């Protein structure tokens, strides 16, 4: 009887880094809980917005992202999901943008894996479904063996001021 491959277990540890990195980045100088939440929150003016999460693969095998979904949302639809190999993702927990996939040189999720000891941005672009504000409250990142939720919030508004 052969043993199951070790890859899923190692991949699991890497995706957990999405949430752990975000928390570590916001916890550097003893911020208050409100400051911690603010670091994981963004506002984009307009009809579309993109959330990208920095993921570092510390496993010995390539890490494949199977899916990216919204944990909870109001007034938005998903436009696109993508991955973009970028070493800046190693030190960047989350970014909010209005430019979508092209702003990050992203490709389809199944077109690229995160190689061992490499980093990438995993992104999800949304658009408002009506005249009201849009809200994303958390993003889930799924590998073959696990789904992890990153506690990020994005608001889409006419004005963020």
XYZ file of N, CA, C and O in Angstrom:
644
model
N 0.845 -1.181 0.000
C 0.000 0.000 0.000
C 0.885 1.238 0.000
O 1.753 1.394 0.841
N 0.681 2.106 -0.948
C 1.513 3.300 -1.033
C 0.965 4.402 -0.134
O -0.224 4.476 0.133
N 1.857 5.252 0.312
C 1.470 6.383 1.163
C 0.944 7.504 0.289
O 1.400 7.701 -0.825
N -0.015 8.288 0.808
C -0.495 9.431 0.029
C 0.613 10.465 -0.109
O 1.501 10.551 0.729
N 0.598 11.232 -1.172
C 1.640 12.245 -1.358
C 1.632 13.263 -0.226
O 0.597 13.618 0.314
N 2.810 13.775 0.090
C 2.957 14.742 1.193
C 2.565 16.147 0.783
O 2.416 17.013 1.602
N 2.377 16.397 -0.484
C 2.130 17.743 -0.987
C 0.970 18.471 -0.334
O 1.116 19.619 0.057
N -0.221 17.879 -0.179
C -1.317 18.647 0.405
C -1.018 19.161 1.801
O -1.357 20.277 2.130
N -0.348 18.385 2.629
C -0.050 18.844 3.983
C 0.874 20.051 3.963
O 0.699 20.999 4.704
N 1.872 20.028 3.107
C 2.783 21.162 3.029
C 2.092 22.380 2.434
O 2.319 23.494 2.850
N 1.244 22.169 1.476
C 0.519 23.282 0.863
C -0.391 23.962 1.872
O -0.562 25.162 1.856
N -0.967 23.193 2.772
C -1.843 23.741 3.794
C -1.107 24.774 4.636
O -1.610 25.855 4.893
N 0.094 24.464 5.054
C 0.855 25.395 5.889
C 1.109 26.708 5.163
O 1.110 27.767 5.763
N 1.301 26.646 3.873
C 1.582 27.859 3.117
C 0.382 28.781 3.013
O 0.519 29.982 3.079
N -0.797 28.233 2.819
C -1.977 29.087 2.690
C -2.324 29.716 4.030
O -2.791 30.845 4.083
N -2.075 29.026 5.117
C -2.307 29.617 6.431
C -1.499 30.902 6.568
O -1.897 31.832 7.238
N -0.384 30.982 5.856
C 0.442 32.187 5.901
C -0.298 33.415 5.415
O 0.029 34.523 5.797
N -1.311 33.263 4.565
C -2.084 34.422 4.099
C -2.635 35.183 5.289
O -2.457 36.381 5.407
N -3.286 34.472 6.207
C -3.864 35.118 7.374
C -2.775 35.486 8.363
O -2.750 36.579 8.903
N -1.814 34.603 8.586
C -0.765 34.860 9.564
C 0.081 36.068 9.164
O 0.429 36.882 10.001
N 0.410 36.202 7.893
C 1.202 37.342 7.450
C 0.431 38.626 7.667
O 0.963 39.607 8.143
N -0.849 38.625 7.350
C -1.653 39.832 7.531
C -1.671 40.256 8.983
O -1.516 41.425 9.302
N -1.830 39.314 9.873
C -1.866 39.630 11.299
C -0.490 40.070 11.782
O -0.356 41.022 12.529
N 0.570 39.420 11.321
C 1.916 39.794 11.737
C 2.263 41.199 11.263
O 2.855 41.970 12.001
N 1.898 41.545 10.048
C 2.210 42.872 9.528
C 1.497 43.940 10.348
O 2.063 44.970 10.655
N 0.244 43.695 10.727
C -0.478 44.704 11.484
C -0.074 44.724 12.947
O -0.404 45.642 13.655
N 0.660 43.719 13.411
C 1.003 43.655 14.818
C 2.406 44.113 15.142
O 2.895 43.883 16.235
N 3.080 44.779 14.214
C 4.483 45.124 14.413
C 4.733 46.107 15.548
O 5.711 45.988 16.252
N 3.890 47.118 15.719
C 4.178 48.131 16.734
C 3.020 48.287 17.715
O 2.603 49.384 18.021
N 2.512 47.172 18.183
C 1.434 47.142 19.174
C 0.248 48.031 18.815
O -0.164 48.883 19.578
N -0.331 47.855 17.608
C -1.468 48.686 17.240
C -2.710 48.301 18.026
O -2.814 47.191 18.538
N -3.618 49.236 18.130
C -4.898 48.954 18.776
C -5.713 48.033 17.868
O -5.410 47.911 16.680
N -6.767 47.392 18.395
C -7.614 46.561 17.530
C -8.189 47.335 16.350
O -8.278 46.812 15.243
N -8.543 48.600 16.535
C -9.070 49.404 15.426
C -8.008 49.617 14.353
O -8.284 49.555 13.164
N -6.757 49.861 14.766
C -5.664 50.027 13.806
C -5.390 48.721 13.069
O -5.100 48.723 11.876
N -5.483 47.586 13.781
C -5.285 46.301 13.126
C -6.327 46.100 12.044
O -6.012 45.693 10.937
N -7.580 46.389 12.339
C -8.635 46.217 11.354
C -8.440 47.172 10.178
O -8.640 46.800 9.035
N -8.009 48.409 10.465
C -7.810 49.389 9.398
C -6.739 48.918 8.417
O -6.852 49.145 7.217
N -5.704 48.256 8.905
C -4.636 47.779 8.036
C -5.133 46.685 7.094
O -4.543 46.453 6.054
N -6.215 46.009 7.447
C -6.770 44.945 6.626
C -8.011 45.404 5.880
O -8.736 44.598 5.327
N -8.255 46.710 5.898
C -9.438 47.263 5.250
C -9.027 48.286 4.201
O -8.029 48.987 4.359
N -9.823 48.375 3.148
C -9.560 49.352 2.111
C -10.848 49.877 1.520
O -11.909 49.271 1.670
N -10.743 51.025 0.872
C -11.874 51.633 0.190
C -11.394 52.031 -1.202
O -10.307 52.581 -1.351
N -12.198 51.689 -2.200
C -11.889 52.064 -3.574
C -13.075 52.855 -4.105
O -14.225 52.431 -3.969
N -12.785 54.005 -4.682
C -13.843 54.825 -5.286
C -14.143 54.301 -6.680
O -13.227 54.095 -7.480
N -15.403 54.041 -6.943
C -15.785 53.594 -8.269
C -16.587 52.311 -8.249
O -17.055 51.856 -7.210
N -16.723 51.736 -9.435
C -17.570 50.560 -9.623
C -16.840 49.242 -9.414
O -17.467 48.220 -9.167
N -15.492 49.236 -9.549
C -14.712 48.000 -9.436
C -13.591 48.160 -8.418
O -13.049 49.241 -8.249
N -13.245 47.052 -7.808
C -12.135 47.040 -6.873
C -11.495 45.662 -6.849
O -12.141 44.662 -7.161
N -10.220 45.625 -6.481
C -9.465 44.379 -6.446
C -8.768 44.243 -5.104
O -8.198 45.206 -4.604
N -8.828 43.047 -4.556
C -8.078 42.691 -3.348
C -7.028 41.686 -3.775
O -7.352 40.695 -4.431
N -5.764 41.923 -3.427
C -4.720 40.923 -3.652
C -4.073 40.595 -2.318
O -3.800 41.474 -1.506
N -3.884 39.303 -2.103
C -3.286 38.799 -0.875
C -1.898 38.260 -1.172
O -1.716 37.495 -2.132
N -0.926 38.629 -0.364
C 0.424 38.109 -0.517
C 0.537 36.725 0.085
O 0.134 36.494 1.221
N 1.057 35.780 -0.700
C 1.235 34.402 -0.243
C 2.668 33.983 -0.522
O 3.159 34.164 -1.634
N 3.335 33.428 0.487
C 4.677 32.884 0.333
C 4.604 31.376 0.492
O 3.985 30.887 1.435
N 5.210 30.646 -0.412
C 5.217 29.187 -0.342
C 6.467 28.730 0.384
O 7.569 28.785 -0.149
N 6.292 28.254 1.611
C 7.414 27.751 2.389
C 7.483 26.230 2.335
O 8.294 25.619 3.022
N 6.667 25.614 1.507
C 6.668 24.164 1.349
C 7.730 23.750 0.336
O 8.283 24.583 -0.378
N 7.962 22.466 0.240
C 8.955 21.943 -0.695
C 8.416 21.672 -2.077
O 9.169 21.310 -2.970
N 7.113 21.820 -2.269
C 6.477 21.557 -3.558
C 5.752 22.807 -4.031
O 5.395 23.664 -3.227
N 5.487 22.892 -5.334
C 4.691 24.019 -5.825
C 3.320 24.060 -5.149
O 2.725 23.023 -4.871
N 2.832 25.253 -4.897
C 1.538 25.459 -4.251
C 0.548 25.929 -5.303
O 0.746 26.974 -5.928
N -0.499 25.150 -5.506
C -1.523 25.506 -6.482
C -2.741 26.071 -5.764
O -3.282 25.437 -4.866
N -3.158 27.251 -6.170
C -4.377 27.857 -5.650
C -5.517 27.368 -6.533
O -5.513 27.588 -7.751
N -6.490 26.691 -5.941
C -7.603 26.113 -6.685
C -8.700 27.149 -6.919
O -9.282 27.216 -7.996
N -8.985 27.976 -5.906
C -10.076 28.930 -6.030
C -9.885 30.076 -5.048
O -9.207 29.934 -4.026
N -10.487 31.203 -5.376
C -10.553 32.371 -4.501
C -12.005 32.820 -4.516
O -12.594 32.987 -5.579
N -12.595 32.979 -3.341
C -14.012 33.345 -3.224
C -14.182 34.446 -2.188
O -13.285 34.712 -1.394
N -15.359 35.025 -2.160
C -15.716 35.995 -1.131
C -16.284 35.243 0.055
O -17.160 34.389 -0.112
N -15.802 35.542 1.250
C -16.354 34.912 2.451
C -17.758 35.442 2.705
O -18.680 34.682 2.995
N -17.924 36.735 2.581
C -19.229 37.395 2.718
C -19.171 38.683 1.914
O -18.098 39.287 1.768
N -20.320 39.082 1.371
C -20.329 40.307 0.577
C -21.743 40.850 0.472
O -22.714 40.131 0.689
N -21.822 42.140 0.139
C -23.102 42.805 -0.119
C -22.904 43.755 -1.292
O -21.956 44.539 -1.312
N -23.783 43.674 -2.275
C -23.774 44.618 -3.375
C -22.623 44.484 -4.345
O -22.281 45.450 -5.029
N -21.984 43.295 -4.424
C -20.887 43.085 -5.372
C -21.009 41.711 -6.031
O -21.586 40.790 -5.457
N -20.455 41.614 -7.230
C -20.286 40.358 -7.962
C -18.803 40.174 -8.247
O -18.068 41.164 -8.405
N -18.382 38.928 -8.384
C -16.993 38.646 -8.752
C -16.825 38.844 -10.253
O -17.621 38.347 -11.045
N -15.778 39.568 -10.630
C -15.442 39.803 -12.025
C -14.334 38.855 -12.467
O -14.361 38.293 -13.555
N -13.318 38.651 -11.605
C -12.125 37.920 -12.011
C -11.392 37.389 -10.782
O -11.492 37.949 -9.687
N -10.657 36.301 -10.993
C -9.753 35.724 -9.997
C -8.429 35.484 -10.712
O -8.424 35.039 -11.851
N -7.310 35.729 -10.030
C -6.023 35.575 -10.714
C -4.900 35.351 -9.713
O -5.067 35.497 -8.500
N -3.743 34.987 -10.255
C -2.526 34.845 -9.469
C -1.414 35.570 -10.212
O -1.396 35.580 -11.448
N -0.499 36.196 -9.471
C 0.596 36.948 -10.081
C 1.877 36.699 -9.289
O 1.980 37.095 -8.131
N 2.827 35.992 -9.894
C 4.109 35.746 -9.240
C 4.805 37.087 -9.038
O 4.954 37.861 -9.984
N 5.201 37.373 -7.813
C 5.812 38.667 -7.510
C 6.457 38.580 -6.139
O 5.788 38.317 -5.139
N 7.746 38.811 -6.065
C 8.456 38.732 -4.785
C 7.993 39.803 -3.790
O 8.179 39.657 -2.596
N 7.372 40.892 -4.277
C 6.817 41.901 -3.365
C 5.725 41.300 -2.485
O 5.449 41.794 -1.399
N 5.089 40.235 -2.939
C 4.033 39.587 -2.167
C 4.575 38.997 -0.873
O 3.840 38.794 0.082
N 5.868 38.738 -0.825
C 6.495 38.179 0.378
C 6.352 39.129 1.568
O 6.201 38.704 2.704
N 6.381 40.433 1.302
C 6.324 41.412 2.395
C 5.043 42.241 2.387
O 4.926 43.189 3.152
N 4.105 41.897 1.526
C 2.861 42.664 1.405
C 1.685 41.752 1.696
O 1.372 40.862 0.904
N 1.046 41.969 2.820
C -0.056 41.096 3.210
C -1.269 41.282 2.319
O -1.870 40.314 1.863
N -1.646 42.534 2.052
C -2.849 42.795 1.265
C -2.732 44.158 0.588
O -2.138 45.085 1.144
N -3.255 44.242 -0.631
C -3.337 45.502 -1.359
C -4.754 45.654 -1.902
O -5.415 44.658 -2.219
N -5.192 46.901 -2.022
C -6.497 47.217 -2.605
C -6.249 48.119 -3.803
O -5.457 49.047 -3.725
N -6.914 47.826 -4.914
C -6.635 48.545 -6.154
C -7.902 48.619 -6.987
O -8.841 47.852 -6.760
N -7.909 49.511 -7.969
C -9.060 49.560 -8.875
C -8.706 49.050 -10.262
O -9.533 49.057 -11.165
N -7.465 48.573 -10.445
C -6.995 48.222 -11.778
C -7.203 46.795 -12.223
O -7.076 46.492 -13.393
N -7.503 45.868 -11.338
C -7.727 44.492 -11.743
C -6.469 43.731 -12.098
O -5.354 44.116 -11.760
N -6.668 42.610 -12.795
C -5.608 41.663 -13.136
C -4.419 42.318 -13.830
O -3.262 42.031 -13.512
N -4.672 43.175 -14.795
C -3.586 43.776 -15.572
C -2.646 44.622 -14.720
O -1.463 44.739 -15.028
N -3.139 45.197 -13.646
C -2.297 46.003 -12.757
C -1.222 45.176 -12.066
O -0.226 45.709 -11.602
N -1.446 43.859 -11.980
C -0.517 42.973 -11.274
C 0.136 41.947 -12.195
O 0.805 41.038 -11.722
N -0.070 42.058 -13.510
C 0.431 41.061 -14.460
C -0.059 39.663 -14.084
O 0.705 38.694 -14.123
N -1.325 39.575 -13.721
C -1.886 38.316 -13.274
C -2.253 37.381 -14.404
O -2.426 37.791 -15.552
N -2.364 36.095 -14.041
C -2.791 35.051 -14.974
C -3.884 34.229 -14.294
O -4.107 34.339 -13.084
N -4.547 33.370 -15.062
C -5.565 32.493 -14.491
C -4.981 31.666 -13.357
O -3.800 31.283 -13.396
N -5.817 31.328 -12.368
C -5.349 30.555 -11.217
C -4.682 29.250 -11.626
O -3.683 28.849 -11.036
N -5.239 28.573 -12.630
C -4.681 27.275 -13.015
C -3.480 27.385 -13.948
O -2.893 26.386 -14.341
N -3.068 28.595 -14.283
C -1.948 28.788 -15.203
C -0.600 28.863 -14.501
O 0.440 28.781 -15.155
N -0.606 29.016 -13.183
C 0.660 29.191 -12.475
C 0.542 28.712 -11.040
O -0.453 28.967 -10.374
N 1.580 28.019 -10.580
C 1.685 27.615 -9.182
C 2.749 28.494 -8.528
O 3.606 29.057 -9.205
N 2.661 28.609 -7.207
C 3.697 29.339 -6.467
C 4.800 28.342 -6.164
O 4.598 27.358 -5.453
N 5.954 28.576 -6.727
C 7.076 27.653 -6.562
C 7.600 27.697 -5.123
O 7.393 28.678 -4.406
N 8.294 26.636 -4.680
C 8.858 26.636 -3.326
C 9.749 27.859 -3.100
O 10.500 28.266 -3.984
N 9.623 28.444 -1.934
C 10.388 29.632 -1.537
C 10.128 30.841 -2.426
O 10.949 31.756 -2.489
N 8.996 30.866 -3.115
C 8.614 32.015 -3.943
C 7.354 32.651 -3.361
O 6.741 32.119 -2.431
N 6.983 33.789 -3.910
C 5.806 34.516 -3.432
C 4.944 34.937 -4.617
O 5.431 35.070 -5.736
N 3.662 35.147 -4.334
C 2.729 35.590 -5.375
C 1.581 36.334 -4.735
O 1.307 36.189 -3.541
N 0.924 37.142 -5.551
C -0.330 37.761 -5.146
C -1.470 36.906 -5.672
O -1.455 36.507 -6.837
N -2.431 36.631 -4.828
C -3.658 35.956 -5.232
C -4.737 37.022 -5.179
O -4.943 37.660 -4.150
N -5.407 37.249 -6.317
C -6.325 38.368 -6.403
C -7.742 37.982 -6.755
O -7.992 36.944 -7.367
N -8.650 38.868 -6.332
C -10.058 38.734 -6.692
C -10.590 40.138 -6.969
O -10.387 41.064 -6.177
N -11.201 40.298 -8.145
C -11.753 41.590 -8.539
C -13.276 41.517 -8.454
O -13.877 40.523 -8.865
N -13.876 42.573 -7.919
C -15.334 42.630 -7.783
C -15.862 43.920 -8.394
O -15.107 44.875 -8.607
N -17.170 43.934 -8.669
C -17.829 45.157 -9.152
C -19.132 45.339 -8.396
O -19.769 44.361 -7.979
N -19.502 46.592 -8.233
C -20.768 46.907 -7.578
C -21.929 46.443 -8.461
O -21.879 46.557 -9.679
N -22.991 45.965 -7.828
C -24.140 45.467 -8.576
C -25.250 46.502 -8.719
O -26.207 46.269 -9.442
N -25.123 47.614 -8.040
C -26.156 48.643 -8.119
C -25.585 49.993 -7.761
O -24.372 50.187 -7.696
N -26.476 50.938 -7.483
C -26.061 52.297 -7.156
C -25.511 52.408 -5.734
O -24.766 53.322 -5.421
N -25.864 51.452 -4.869
C -25.408 51.500 -3.484
C -23.960 51.064 -3.349
O -23.316 50.630 -4.300
N -23.447 51.191 -2.119
C -22.075 50.785 -1.835
C -21.941 49.272 -1.929
O -22.905 48.530 -1.743
N -20.737 48.821 -2.222
C -20.426 47.404 -2.240
C -19.492 47.078 -1.085
O -18.688 47.918 -0.667
N -19.604 45.870 -0.565
C -18.776 45.462 0.567
C -18.308 44.023 0.393
O -19.115 43.134 0.101
N -17.013 43.815 0.582
C -16.429 42.479 0.677
C -15.958 42.327 2.111
O -15.226 43.176 2.619
N -16.373 41.260 2.772
C -15.996 41.020 4.164
C -15.336 39.650 4.277
O -15.957 38.667 4.663
N -14.083 39.587 3.867
C -13.316 38.356 3.932
C -13.185 37.689 2.574
O -14.070 37.775 1.732
N -12.023 37.060 2.369
C -11.727 36.338 1.137
C -11.229 34.952 1.522
O -10.397 34.816 2.420
N -11.743 33.929 0.848
C -11.267 32.572 1.092
C -10.334 32.156 -0.036
O -10.571 32.451 -1.209
N -9.248 31.489 0.331
C -8.270 30.975 -0.617
C -8.240 29.464 -0.435
O -8.060 28.966 0.679
N -8.423 28.739 -1.542
C -8.543 27.282 -1.471
C -7.402 26.597 -2.228
O -7.075 26.975 -3.355
N -6.808 25.592 -1.573
C -5.876 24.686 -2.233
C -6.575 23.330 -2.335
O -7.745 23.213 -1.985
N -5.851 22.303 -2.787
C -6.446 20.971 -2.886
C -6.978 20.467 -1.548
O -7.962 19.750 -1.501
N -6.318 20.851 -0.472
C -6.652 20.241 0.816
C -7.261 21.166 1.854
O -7.673 20.711 2.913
N -7.332 22.468 1.576
C -7.781 23.366 2.642
C -8.316 24.680 2.076
O -7.836 25.178 1.068
N -9.265 25.246 2.797
C -9.760 26.588 2.509
C -9.463 27.456 3.721
O -9.794 27.098 4.844
N -8.815 28.593 3.479
C -8.433 29.515 4.546
C -9.071 30.869 4.273
O -9.071 31.340 3.137
N -9.606 31.486 5.317
C -10.236 32.796 5.164
C -9.304 33.893 5.650
O -8.784 33.832 6.765
N -9.092 34.891 4.808
C -8.318 36.077 5.183
C -9.315 37.166 5.581
O -10.241 37.465 4.828
N -9.139 37.778 6.752
C -10.108 38.749 7.270
C -9.916 40.153 6.698
O -9.652 41.106 7.419
N -10.026 40.282 5.392
C -9.856 41.586 4.738
C -11.219 42.154 4.368
O -12.156 41.416 4.101
N -11.309 43.477 4.380
C -12.566 44.167 4.070
C -12.292 45.185 2.973
O -11.322 45.947 3.046
N -13.140 45.188 1.942
C -13.058 46.192 0.887
C -14.420 46.834 0.725
O -15.430 46.137 0.605
N -14.432 48.171 0.720
C -15.644 48.924 0.447
C -15.519 49.579 -0.916
O -14.469 50.162 -1.216
N -16.550 49.473 -1.735
C -16.622 50.185 -3.008
C -17.635 51.292 -2.849
O -18.804 51.018 -2.544
N -17.195 52.534 -3.023
C -18.061 53.698 -2.786
C -17.891 54.729 -3.887
O -16.929 54.709 -4.642
N -18.809 55.677 -3.897
C -18.664 56.835 -4.780
C -17.544 57.746 -4.276
O -16.850 58.379 -5.062
N -17.376 57.788 -2.942
C -16.317 58.616 -2.353
C -15.800 57.948 -1.088
O -16.590 57.531 -0.237
N -14.494 57.849 -0.972
C -13.884 57.250 0.221
C -13.449 58.319 1.228
O -12.937 58.000 2.280
N -13.644 59.583 0.916
C -13.220 60.672 1.804
C -14.113 60.792 3.010
O -15.175 60.349 3.127
